[in-house]
Amino acid sequence: MNSFKMVSSAKAKQPLKALRTSRCLPNLNKLKVNLLLIALALSFNSCAQDSFDKNKISKRTMKVVKEISKVNELMSSAVYYSGIKPKQWDHFEELKSNTSKEELLELTNHPNGVVRCYAFWALSFDKSVNLFPIVKKHLTDDELIDTQFGCIGEQKKVGDFFIQLMTPQFIDPESNKLSEGEANELDSLLIYQPNNLSSKYDAISRAEITERLYPKIRELLIKEKNPSALIALAKYQKVQDIDLIKYYKEESDKTEDGFYFTYAAIKEFPSPEFLPFLEKNLKKTLDNTHFSTEWRELYMAIASFKNEKAVELLKIPFTQVQHQHIRPYHIEFVFEAILAFQDSIYDELLWQIWEEENQTSIDSYKYLLSINPRKAYELTKKELIEGYEVHNSEFIPDLNKVEDSENYYEFLLNVIRANDKELSNKIIAQQIEKANVHILPIFTSKVYGEEIFKEPLFNRLENASNPHIYLNLIETLIEYKDENINQRIVEVRKRNANLNKDWGGKALDKLLEENDIK
């Protein structure tokens, strides 16, 4: 849709996206602040831009600026789901091509925020311009502007856009970027200089946890209720901060919500004093008719303790959730939590979730296979063989011969194939006739022209209606390089009208023609 990448911005008071995104600036976990830097930072003018002198701008440029102001939206080269090029991009291209460096520098002070952003963007391609002083000057430039990058429309503060544009891997890969030293200094300024930018939250999240920084982090939490500061403070694991963490709550329309960052902080500081709070909040969820995404963090916080009490709490939703349509959400969140904080104390729960809830993943499967290959092998057969009943078996599979894969079903099949070729062939034959469109190619890729799979392939082809399915089946049959098979394909096509419809029929025409099948 659009070649540019955007950093998600956050709401001024609740910067959820800003905090949850991955690190934006390179190698910034060595945050060092000195008194001189702080003094310089605090001396900056609180106004985001200087007074604008329109006399320094040519009439031609002012005409373009007027058009940009009229649209008043910061847009990329391709927008919306249709990916059209907006007229605003043409205005930007004209500004970039026909405006002098001196004019662009002056336009970064323009009263209109969108104009300031486009002017800075245009300057970012000029290697002779030192952009860092401009970025620093706009740390208090918190005017909100509308933006549209690809399919993503949102509001963003001007100062945040300046910073994101200068961040490697974001917005425009062709623009000049901050050096590591500049990025470190910028993080210091964002933390110590008063500002309302969402970038401050990322800077706090990246900060190295040092005793020198501790007072400032605590101050940001107490004075600003900064959620990034809450999580950073929890990393110090100081007893004196337990109440600050436990009683932190964001504004929410629902009394049970507003604890996302509290739970995230507890993950960093799993003190036993938080367990009663977590248990109380967990029990409040059990009668809900709608799930909350905060529950994921709640279960993560519980799992971070890795003790018997945590196991006890994580077992609660299996039997105590009142509404069955909500129960799967609880189980999914428990599953994700115990994988995130994997520990042998959760092994029993992990087996239970697989055996009774049919919930697993490639990572959990590989782990369980490693700790009990005999039991996992039996459950593997249950996953792949319809109607298979698990029984106690003494057979221990050889895992050394298993071909690795990051696809769940393919790896399961590889485990069977490495230990029982005959059984794996039966599984492949069965799955060819019933597998859905997403996993069918896994099984057809294991056919290798073997005789046992011809009839299952034709059986499925007789009634296939999905083009993705029947094209895959026919491609597999063609790989046999057998004239009799090719003629059977033609005959089946005559009987199955679905093989002649729409784009699938045309694709099949081409496939048969390429292989000289008539």
Short mmCIF file of C-alpha atoms in Angstrom, two decimals:
data_model
loop_
_atom_site.label_atom_id
_atom_site.label_comp_id
_atom_site.label_asym_id
_atom_site.label_seq_id
_atom_site.Cartn_x
_atom_site.Cartn_y
_atom_site.Cartn_z
CA MET A 1 0.00 0.00 0.00
CA ASN A 2 2.72 2.43 0.94
CA SER A 3 6.47 2.18 1.14
CA PHE A 4 6.71 4.34 4.23
CA LYS A 5 6.55 2.92 7.74
CA MET A 6 4.86 4.81 10.52
CA VAL A 7 5.48 4.82 14.24
CA SER A 8 2.13 4.56 15.97
CA SER A 9 1.42 7.65 18.00
CA ALA A 10 -0.44 7.61 21.27
CA LYS A 11 -3.11 9.72 22.89
CA ALA A 12 -1.74 12.55 24.95
CA LYS A 13 -2.81 11.09 28.29
CA GLN A 14 -2.96 7.40 27.44
CA PRO A 15 -0.01 6.55 25.18
CA LEU A 16 -0.87 2.87 24.75
CA LYS A 17 0.56 2.48 21.26
CA ALA A 18 3.64 4.49 21.98
CA LEU A 19 4.49 2.21 24.87
CA ARG A 20 3.65 -1.09 23.20
CA THR A 21 5.61 -0.54 19.99
CA SER A 22 9.14 -1.91 19.67
CA ARG A 23 12.12 0.36 20.15
CA CYS A 24 12.25 3.14 17.60
CA LEU A 25 15.80 4.42 17.98
CA PRO A 26 18.97 2.32 17.59
CA ASN A 27 21.06 1.10 20.53
CA LEU A 28 19.63 3.54 23.03
CA ASN A 29 19.86 1.55 26.21
CA LYS A 30 22.90 3.53 27.38
CA LEU A 31 21.11 6.69 28.45
CA LYS A 32 23.56 9.09 30.11
CA VAL A 33 22.48 12.46 31.37
CA ASN A 34 24.85 15.17 32.53
CA LEU A 35 24.02 18.39 34.30
CA LEU A 36 25.19 20.58 31.45
CA LEU A 37 22.85 18.84 29.02
CA ILE A 38 19.92 19.21 31.40
CA ALA A 39 20.66 22.89 31.90
CA LEU A 40 20.75 23.44 28.16
CA ALA A 41 17.52 21.52 27.73
CA LEU A 42 15.64 23.53 30.31
CA SER A 43 16.82 26.74 28.74
CA PHE A 44 14.99 26.07 25.48
CA ASN A 45 12.14 28.38 24.59
CA SER A 46 8.79 26.80 25.50
CA CYS A 47 7.33 27.88 22.18
CA ALA A 48 7.65 25.16 19.51
CA GLN A 49 8.45 27.54 16.67
CA ASP A 50 9.90 31.03 16.34
CA SER A 51 7.89 33.82 14.80
CA PHE A 52 7.49 33.23 11.09
CA ASP A 53 8.84 35.84 8.64
CA LYS A 54 6.79 35.52 5.46
CA ASN A 55 8.94 38.15 3.76
CA LYS A 56 11.65 35.49 3.41
CA ILE A 57 9.35 33.31 1.29
CA SER A 58 8.88 33.78 -2.46
CA LYS A 59 5.43 34.24 -3.98
CA ARG A 60 5.77 30.93 -5.83
CA THR A 61 6.50 29.08 -2.60
CA MET A 62 3.75 30.87 -0.72
CA LYS A 63 1.30 29.67 -3.35
CA VAL A 64 2.27 26.04 -2.67
CA VAL A 65 2.17 26.64 1.09
CA LYS A 66 -1.35 28.02 0.74
CA GLU A 67 -2.48 24.83 -1.02
CA ILE A 68 -0.86 22.64 1.65
CA SER A 69 -2.57 24.68 4.38
CA LYS A 70 -5.89 24.42 2.57
CA VAL A 71 -5.81 20.60 2.55
CA ASN A 72 -4.31 20.75 6.06
CA GLU A 73 -3.41 17.05 6.28
CA LEU A 74 -0.02 15.35 6.23
CA MET A 75 -0.23 12.60 3.60
CA SER A 76 2.12 10.06 2.04
CA SER A 77 2.45 9.21 -1.64
CA ALA A 78 -0.26 6.51 -1.52
CA VAL A 79 -3.28 6.71 0.76
CA TYR A 80 -6.43 4.81 1.71
CA TYR A 81 -7.18 1.23 0.74
CA SER A 82 -7.15 2.16 -2.94
CA GLY A 83 -3.55 3.41 -2.68
CA ILE A 84 -4.23 6.59 -4.66
CA LYS A 85 -1.72 9.41 -4.86
CA PRO A 86 -3.28 12.47 -3.18
CA LYS A 87 -3.02 16.00 -4.54
CA GLN A 88 -1.31 16.92 -1.28
CA TRP A 89 1.64 14.75 -2.30
CA ASP A 90 1.97 16.76 -5.50
CA HIS A 91 2.09 19.92 -3.38
CA PHE A 92 4.85 18.37 -1.28
CA GLU A 93 6.82 17.30 -4.35
CA GLU A 94 6.62 20.86 -5.66
CA LEU A 95 7.70 22.27 -2.30
CA LYS A 96 10.64 19.86 -2.19
CA SER A 97 11.75 20.55 -5.77
CA ASN A 98 11.31 24.31 -6.08
CA THR A 99 11.98 25.71 -2.61
CA SER A 100 15.38 26.87 -1.40
CA LYS A 101 17.02 25.56 1.73
CA GLU A 102 16.65 28.99 3.39
CA GLU A 103 12.93 29.07 2.64
CA LEU A 104 12.40 25.56 3.99
CA LEU A 105 14.23 26.45 7.19
CA GLU A 106 11.93 29.45 7.62
CA LEU A 107 8.86 27.32 6.86
CA THR A 108 9.65 25.07 9.81
CA ASN A 109 8.42 28.09 11.81
CA HIS A 110 5.20 28.50 9.80
CA PRO A 111 1.99 28.88 11.88
CA ASN A 112 0.45 25.83 10.18
CA GLY A 113 1.63 22.51 11.63
CA VAL A 114 1.23 20.55 8.38
CA VAL A 115 3.39 23.10 6.56
CA ARG A 116 6.05 22.82 9.27
CA CYS A 117 6.09 19.05 8.86
CA TYR A 118 6.34 19.09 5.08
CA ALA A 119 9.07 21.74 5.22
CA PHE A 120 11.08 19.64 7.66
CA TRP A 121 10.49 16.53 5.57
CA ALA A 122 11.79 18.33 2.48
CA LEU A 123 14.85 19.50 4.42
CA SER A 124 15.57 15.96 5.59
CA PHE A 125 16.89 15.05 2.13
CA ASP A 126 19.53 17.81 2.18
CA LYS A 127 22.81 16.42 3.52
CA SER A 128 24.13 19.94 4.15
CA VAL A 129 21.45 20.74 6.74
CA ASN A 130 22.01 19.95 10.42
CA LEU A 131 18.51 18.80 11.36
CA PHE A 132 19.14 17.99 15.00
CA PRO A 133 18.93 21.59 16.29
CA ILE A 134 15.58 21.92 14.50
CA VAL A 135 14.30 18.75 16.15
CA LYS A 136 15.39 20.03 19.58
CA LYS A 137 13.71 23.36 19.00
CA HIS A 138 10.40 21.59 18.31
CA LEU A 139 10.31 19.40 21.41
CA THR A 140 7.48 21.59 22.72
CA ASP A 141 5.72 21.71 19.35
CA ASP A 142 2.67 19.72 20.37
CA GLU A 143 0.17 20.99 17.82
CA LEU A 144 -1.99 18.08 16.71
CA ILE A 145 -2.29 17.53 12.96
CA ASP A 146 -4.23 15.00 10.89
CA THR A 147 -2.09 12.45 9.06
CA GLN A 148 -2.83 9.79 6.45
CA PHE A 149 -0.11 7.27 5.62
CA GLY A 150 -1.37 4.39 3.51
CA CYS A 151 -4.48 3.02 5.20
CA ILE A 152 -3.59 4.54 8.56
CA GLY A 153 -5.18 7.84 9.51
CA GLU A 154 -4.50 9.39 12.90
CA GLN A 155 -3.60 12.56 14.73
CA LYS A 156 0.02 13.27 15.51
CA LYS A 157 1.91 16.04 17.26
CA VAL A 158 4.28 18.02 15.05
CA GLY A 159 7.27 17.43 17.35
CA ASP A 160 6.59 13.69 17.28
CA PHE A 161 6.59 13.71 13.49
CA PHE A 162 9.94 15.49 13.41
CA ILE A 163 11.42 12.85 15.72
CA GLN A 164 9.88 9.90 13.89
CA LEU A 165 11.06 11.18 10.52
CA MET A 166 14.61 11.23 11.92
CA THR A 167 14.28 7.71 13.35
CA PRO A 168 15.90 4.93 11.29
CA GLN A 169 13.47 2.52 9.62
CA PHE A 170 10.47 4.83 9.97
CA ILE A 171 8.41 7.11 7.71
CA ASP A 172 10.93 7.67 4.90
CA PRO A 173 14.06 5.53 4.51
CA GLU A 174 15.61 8.12 2.17
CA SER A 175 15.60 10.98 4.68
CA ASN A 176 18.57 11.78 6.93
CA LYS A 177 18.50 10.07 10.30
CA LEU A 178 19.77 10.69 13.82
CA SER A 179 23.16 9.37 14.80
CA GLU A 180 23.36 7.19 17.89
CA GLY A 181 24.83 10.07 19.90
CA GLU A 182 22.06 12.43 18.81
CA ALA A 183 19.44 9.81 19.64
CA ASN A 184 20.88 9.39 23.14
CA GLU A 185 20.91 13.15 23.68
CA LEU A 186 17.36 13.43 22.36
CA ASP A 187 16.15 10.79 24.81
CA SER A 188 17.74 12.76 27.64
CA LEU A 189 15.99 15.93 26.53
CA LEU A 190 12.64 14.18 26.20
CA ILE A 191 12.91 12.87 29.75
CA TYR A 192 14.28 15.96 31.48
CA GLN A 193 12.80 18.82 29.47
CA PRO A 194 9.07 19.55 30.04
CA ASN A 195 7.15 18.43 26.95
CA ASN A 196 3.92 16.72 25.98
CA LEU A 197 5.20 14.58 23.14
CA SER A 198 4.34 10.90 22.87
CA SER A 199 8.02 10.32 22.08
CA LYS A 200 8.74 10.92 25.77
CA TYR A 201 7.10 7.58 26.61
CA ASP A 202 9.40 5.69 24.26
CA ALA A 203 12.42 7.54 25.65
CA ILE A 204 11.51 6.49 29.19
CA SER A 205 10.96 2.89 28.06
CA ARG A 206 14.44 2.82 26.51
CA ALA A 207 16.22 4.47 29.43
CA GLU A 208 18.92 2.55 31.27
CA ILE A 209 17.78 1.82 34.80
CA THR A 210 20.29 3.68 36.96
CA GLU A 211 20.06 5.13 40.45
CA ARG A 212 20.80 8.54 39.00
CA LEU A 213 17.67 8.36 36.86
CA TYR A 214 15.43 6.96 39.60
CA PRO A 215 14.30 10.30 41.16
CA LYS A 216 13.24 11.65 37.76
CA ILE A 217 11.30 8.50 36.90
CA ARG A 218 9.51 8.64 40.23
CA GLU A 219 8.75 12.32 39.72
CA LEU A 220 7.27 11.67 36.26
CA LEU A 221 5.02 9.01 37.72
CA ILE A 222 3.81 11.09 40.68
CA LYS A 223 3.39 14.40 38.86
CA GLU A 224 2.33 13.24 35.39
CA LYS A 225 1.01 9.71 36.00
CA ASN A 226 3.26 8.72 33.13
CA PRO A 227 2.66 5.00 32.36
CA SER A 228 6.14 4.50 30.94
CA ALA A 229 7.53 5.87 34.18
CA LEU A 230 5.37 3.38 36.08
CA ILE A 231 6.94 0.44 34.26
CA ALA A 232 10.42 1.91 34.49
CA LEU A 233 9.96 2.46 38.23
CA ALA A 234 8.88 -1.16 38.69
CA LYS A 235 12.20 -2.31 37.20
CA TYR A 236 13.99 -0.84 40.25
CA GLN A 237 12.01 -3.29 42.44
CA LYS A 238 12.01 -0.99 45.45
CA VAL A 239 9.61 -1.84 48.29
CA GLN A 240 8.86 1.86 48.77
CA ASP A 241 7.21 1.93 45.32
CA ILE A 242 4.81 -0.97 45.80
CA ASP A 243 1.83 1.23 46.68
CA LEU A 244 2.57 3.62 43.81
CA ILE A 245 2.39 0.66 41.43
CA LYS A 246 -0.57 -1.09 43.03
CA TYR A 247 -2.82 1.96 43.13
CA TYR A 248 -2.00 3.25 39.66
CA LYS A 249 -5.10 3.27 37.47
CA GLU A 250 -5.89 4.96 34.20
CA GLU A 251 -9.18 6.74 33.69
CA SER A 252 -11.75 4.30 32.31
CA ASP A 253 -15.49 4.11 31.80
CA LYS A 254 -15.43 0.67 33.37
CA THR A 255 -14.47 0.18 37.00
CA GLU A 256 -12.68 -3.10 36.18
CA ASP A 257 -10.49 -1.52 33.47
CA GLY A 258 -7.60 0.92 33.64
CA PHE A 259 -5.01 -1.53 34.99
CA TYR A 260 -3.13 -2.42 31.81
CA PHE A 261 0.04 -0.57 32.85
CA THR A 262 -0.32 -1.69 36.46
CA TYR A 263 -0.19 -5.31 35.31
CA ALA A 264 2.68 -4.53 32.95
CA ALA A 265 4.61 -3.00 35.86
CA ILE A 266 3.96 -5.99 38.13
CA LYS A 267 5.55 -8.23 35.49
CA GLU A 268 8.76 -6.29 36.13
CA PHE A 269 8.40 -6.54 39.91
CA PRO A 270 6.62 -9.76 40.93
CA SER A 271 6.50 -9.03 44.65
CA PRO A 272 4.22 -11.30 46.74
CA GLU A 273 2.44 -8.17 47.97
CA PHE A 274 0.78 -7.83 44.54
CA LEU A 275 -0.79 -11.29 44.53
CA PRO A 276 -3.94 -10.41 46.58
CA PHE A 277 -4.55 -7.48 44.23
CA LEU A 278 -4.19 -9.70 41.16
CA GLU A 279 -6.43 -12.40 42.64
CA LYS A 280 -9.13 -9.84 43.46
CA ASN A 281 -9.07 -8.41 39.94
CA LEU A 282 -9.03 -11.87 38.36
CA LYS A 283 -12.17 -12.91 40.23
CA LYS A 284 -13.95 -9.78 39.03
CA THR A 285 -13.58 -10.99 35.44
CA LEU A 286 -15.28 -14.36 35.92
CA ASP A 287 -18.87 -13.16 35.44
CA ASN A 288 -18.18 -10.80 32.54
CA THR A 289 -20.16 -11.21 29.33
CA HIS A 290 -17.43 -9.49 27.27
CA PHE A 291 -13.71 -10.00 27.40
CA SER A 292 -11.15 -7.24 27.90
CA THR A 293 -7.71 -7.08 26.29
CA GLU A 294 -6.41 -6.07 29.73
CA TRP A 295 -6.91 -9.68 30.82
CA ARG A 296 -3.93 -10.69 28.69
CA GLU A 297 -1.69 -8.47 30.83
CA LEU A 298 -3.42 -9.63 34.00
CA TYR A 299 -2.54 -13.25 33.28
CA MET A 300 0.97 -12.24 32.22
CA ALA A 301 1.43 -10.51 35.56
CA ILE A 302 0.25 -13.62 37.41
CA ALA A 303 2.49 -15.94 35.37
CA SER A 304 5.54 -13.78 36.09
CA PHE A 305 5.55 -15.07 39.69
CA LYS A 306 6.35 -18.68 38.72
CA ASN A 307 5.15 -20.11 42.02
CA GLU A 308 2.36 -22.34 43.36
CA LYS A 309 0.05 -19.40 44.00
CA ALA A 310 0.43 -18.35 40.38
CA VAL A 311 -0.50 -21.88 39.27
CA GLU A 312 -3.55 -21.77 41.54
CA LEU A 313 -4.73 -18.47 40.03
CA LEU A 314 -4.05 -19.53 36.45
CA LYS A 315 -6.24 -22.61 36.98
CA ILE A 316 -9.25 -20.56 38.09
CA PRO A 317 -10.69 -19.75 34.62
CA PHE A 318 -10.78 -23.45 33.65
CA THR A 319 -13.66 -24.08 36.04
CA GLN A 320 -15.00 -20.75 37.29
CA VAL A 321 -15.78 -18.61 34.22
CA GLN A 322 -19.56 -18.23 34.18
CA HIS A 323 -20.17 -17.66 30.47
CA GLN A 324 -18.91 -20.38 28.13
CA HIS A 325 -18.49 -18.06 25.14
CA ILE A 326 -16.03 -15.97 27.19
CA ARG A 327 -14.09 -18.92 28.60
CA PRO A 328 -11.93 -19.49 25.46
CA TYR A 329 -10.52 -15.96 25.79
CA HIS A 330 -9.41 -16.67 29.35
CA ILE A 331 -7.79 -19.95 28.31
CA GLU A 332 -6.00 -18.31 25.38
CA PHE A 333 -4.61 -15.59 27.65
CA VAL A 334 -3.44 -18.17 30.20
CA PHE A 335 -1.74 -20.12 27.41
CA GLU A 336 0.08 -17.02 26.13
CA ALA A 337 1.13 -16.07 29.66
CA ILE A 338 2.70 -19.40 30.56
CA LEU A 339 4.56 -19.43 27.25
CA ALA A 340 5.85 -15.91 27.90
CA PHE A 341 7.05 -16.91 31.39
CA GLN A 342 7.89 -20.52 30.63
CA ASP A 343 8.80 -22.56 33.66
CA SER A 344 8.53 -26.22 34.61
CA ILE A 345 5.99 -25.27 37.26
CA TYR A 346 3.53 -24.59 34.42
CA ASP A 347 4.14 -27.86 32.53
CA GLU A 348 1.01 -29.55 33.86
CA LEU A 349 -1.10 -26.61 32.75
CA LEU A 350 0.51 -26.63 29.32
CA TRP A 351 -0.35 -30.31 28.85
CA GLN A 352 -3.89 -29.69 30.05
CA ILE A 353 -4.41 -26.85 27.59
CA TRP A 354 -3.28 -29.05 24.73
CA GLU A 355 -5.13 -32.22 25.74
CA GLU A 356 -8.41 -30.72 26.93
CA GLU A 357 -8.61 -27.33 25.23
CA ASN A 358 -6.94 -28.23 21.91
CA GLN A 359 -4.75 -25.15 22.20
CA THR A 360 -1.12 -25.36 21.19
CA SER A 361 1.53 -23.67 19.08
CA ILE A 362 4.74 -24.65 17.36
CA ASP A 363 6.75 -23.39 20.35
CA SER A 364 4.67 -25.15 23.01
CA TYR A 365 4.62 -28.34 20.93
CA LYS A 366 8.39 -28.43 20.53
CA TYR A 367 8.81 -27.79 24.25
CA LEU A 368 6.42 -30.55 25.31
CA LEU A 369 7.95 -32.92 22.78
CA SER A 370 11.36 -32.28 24.32
CA ILE A 371 10.29 -32.96 27.92
CA ASN A 372 8.07 -35.99 27.25
CA PRO A 373 8.42 -37.29 23.68
CA ARG A 374 6.38 -40.43 24.36
CA LYS A 375 3.30 -38.55 25.52
CA ALA A 376 3.67 -35.82 22.88
CA TYR A 377 3.95 -38.45 20.13
CA GLU A 378 0.59 -39.92 21.09
CA LEU A 379 -1.02 -36.47 21.10
CA THR A 380 0.60 -35.78 17.74
CA LYS A 381 -1.30 -38.72 16.28
CA LYS A 382 -4.51 -37.40 17.80
CA GLU A 383 -3.88 -34.04 16.09
CA LEU A 384 -3.40 -35.61 12.67
CA ILE A 385 -5.61 -38.71 12.65
CA GLU A 386 -9.36 -38.26 12.79
CA GLY A 387 -10.93 -40.24 15.62
CA TYR A 388 -7.61 -41.37 17.11
CA GLU A 389 -7.78 -42.29 20.79
CA VAL A 390 -4.70 -41.60 22.87
CA HIS A 391 -3.38 -44.54 24.88
CA ASN A 392 -0.38 -45.21 27.07
CA SER A 393 2.45 -46.25 24.83
CA GLU A 394 6.00 -47.19 25.64
CA PHE A 395 7.25 -46.06 22.22
CA ILE A 396 9.71 -43.19 22.40
CA PRO A 397 10.13 -41.41 19.05
CA ASP A 398 13.55 -40.66 17.63
CA LEU A 399 13.72 -36.87 17.39
CA ASN A 400 17.18 -36.74 15.83
CA LYS A 401 15.82 -37.63 12.40
CA VAL A 402 12.97 -35.10 12.43
CA GLU A 403 13.18 -32.43 9.75
CA ASP A 404 12.61 -29.05 11.36
CA SER A 405 9.84 -26.67 10.32
CA GLU A 406 8.22 -23.57 11.78
CA ASN A 407 4.84 -24.62 10.42
CA TYR A 408 2.88 -26.42 13.13
CA TYR A 409 1.22 -29.12 11.05
CA GLU A 410 4.24 -29.75 8.89
CA PHE A 411 6.44 -30.29 11.94
CA LEU A 412 3.88 -32.69 13.45
CA LEU A 413 3.85 -34.64 10.19
CA ASN A 414 7.66 -34.64 10.09
CA VAL A 415 7.76 -36.18 13.58
CA ILE A 416 5.47 -39.02 12.45
CA ARG A 417 7.27 -39.42 9.12
CA ALA A 418 10.66 -39.77 10.83
CA ASN A 419 9.37 -42.59 13.03
CA ASP A 420 6.63 -44.37 11.09
CA LYS A 421 6.63 -43.96 7.29
CA GLU A 422 3.57 -46.17 6.79
CA LEU A 423 1.52 -44.21 9.31
CA SER A 424 2.61 -40.88 7.84
CA ASN A 425 1.47 -42.02 4.39
CA LYS A 426 -1.96 -42.90 5.79
CA ILE A 427 -2.15 -39.50 7.44
CA ILE A 428 -1.19 -37.73 4.21
CA ALA A 429 -3.79 -39.71 2.24
CA GLN A 430 -6.48 -38.90 4.79
CA GLN A 431 -5.57 -35.21 4.95
CA ILE A 432 -5.51 -34.87 1.15
CA GLU A 433 -9.21 -35.73 1.18
CA LYS A 434 -10.22 -33.45 4.07
CA ALA A 435 -7.62 -30.74 4.83
CA ASN A 436 -8.71 -27.12 4.46
CA VAL A 437 -7.30 -24.78 1.86
CA HIS A 438 -4.66 -23.41 4.25
CA ILE A 439 -2.98 -26.66 5.22
CA LEU A 440 -3.64 -28.86 2.18
CA PRO A 441 -0.36 -27.80 0.47
CA ILE A 442 1.57 -29.14 3.48
CA PHE A 443 0.30 -32.65 2.76
CA THR A 444 0.38 -32.52 -1.04
CA SER A 445 4.02 -31.37 -0.82
CA LYS A 446 4.84 -34.77 0.75
CA VAL A 447 3.33 -36.84 -2.08
CA TYR A 448 6.63 -37.27 -3.98
CA GLY A 449 4.88 -39.18 -6.80
CA GLU A 450 4.04 -42.17 -4.58
CA GLU A 451 1.31 -44.54 -5.81
CA ILE A 452 -0.64 -44.54 -2.54
CA PHE A 453 -1.71 -40.92 -2.97
CA LYS A 454 -3.16 -41.02 -6.51
CA GLU A 455 -6.66 -42.12 -5.57
CA PRO A 456 -7.04 -39.70 -2.60
CA LEU A 457 -6.03 -36.87 -4.93
CA PHE A 458 -8.63 -37.86 -7.53
CA ASN A 459 -11.27 -38.49 -4.87
CA ARG A 460 -10.89 -34.91 -3.63
CA LEU A 461 -10.76 -33.53 -7.16
CA GLU A 462 -14.11 -35.09 -8.13
CA ASN A 463 -16.07 -32.62 -5.98
CA ALA A 464 -13.58 -29.79 -5.40
CA SER A 465 -15.01 -26.30 -5.90
CA ASN A 466 -12.35 -24.01 -4.41
CA PRO A 467 -9.83 -23.04 -7.12
CA HIS A 468 -6.96 -22.94 -4.62
CA ILE A 469 -7.73 -26.54 -3.69
CA TYR A 470 -8.30 -28.06 -7.13
CA LEU A 471 -5.35 -26.26 -8.72
CA ASN A 472 -3.09 -27.60 -5.96
CA LEU A 473 -4.45 -31.12 -6.44
CA ILE A 474 -3.95 -31.00 -10.21
CA GLU A 475 -0.43 -29.55 -9.93
CA THR A 476 0.41 -32.46 -7.61
CA LEU A 477 -1.05 -34.99 -10.04
CA ILE A 478 0.84 -33.50 -12.98
CA GLU A 479 4.09 -34.02 -11.05
CA TYR A 480 3.58 -37.80 -11.49
CA LYS A 481 4.42 -37.26 -15.20
CA ASP A 482 2.02 -40.05 -16.15
CA GLU A 483 -0.05 -39.79 -19.32
CA ASN A 484 -2.87 -41.89 -17.85
CA ILE A 485 -3.11 -39.53 -14.89
CA ASN A 486 -3.17 -36.53 -17.23
CA GLN A 487 -6.09 -38.01 -19.16
CA ARG A 488 -7.98 -38.72 -15.91
CA ILE A 489 -7.57 -35.01 -15.01
CA VAL A 490 -9.27 -34.07 -18.29
CA GLU A 491 -12.07 -36.56 -17.67
CA VAL A 492 -12.69 -35.31 -14.12
CA ARG A 493 -12.87 -31.77 -15.45
CA LYS A 494 -15.68 -32.80 -17.76
CA ARG A 495 -17.64 -34.20 -14.82
CA ASN A 496 -16.89 -31.43 -12.28
CA ALA A 497 -18.28 -28.17 -13.65
CA ASN A 498 -16.59 -26.22 -10.82
CA LEU A 499 -13.25 -26.74 -12.57
CA ASN A 500 -14.38 -24.54 -15.45
CA LYS A 501 -15.70 -21.48 -13.61
CA ASP A 502 -14.34 -17.95 -13.28
CA TRP A 503 -10.64 -17.27 -12.62
CA GLY A 504 -10.00 -20.81 -11.44
CA GLY A 505 -11.14 -22.24 -14.77
CA LYS A 506 -8.89 -19.84 -16.67
CA ALA A 507 -5.95 -20.68 -14.41
CA LEU A 508 -6.56 -24.38 -15.04
CA ASP A 509 -6.68 -23.77 -18.81
CA LYS A 510 -3.25 -22.17 -18.57
CA LEU A 511 -1.86 -24.92 -16.32
CA LEU A 512 -2.98 -27.69 -18.68
CA GLU A 513 -1.71 -25.81 -21.73
CA GLU A 514 1.72 -25.29 -20.13
CA ASN A 515 1.93 -29.04 -19.53
CA ASP A 516 0.53 -29.97 -22.95
CA ILE A 517 -2.49 -31.73 -21.47
CA LYS A 518 -5.50 -31.79 -23.80
#
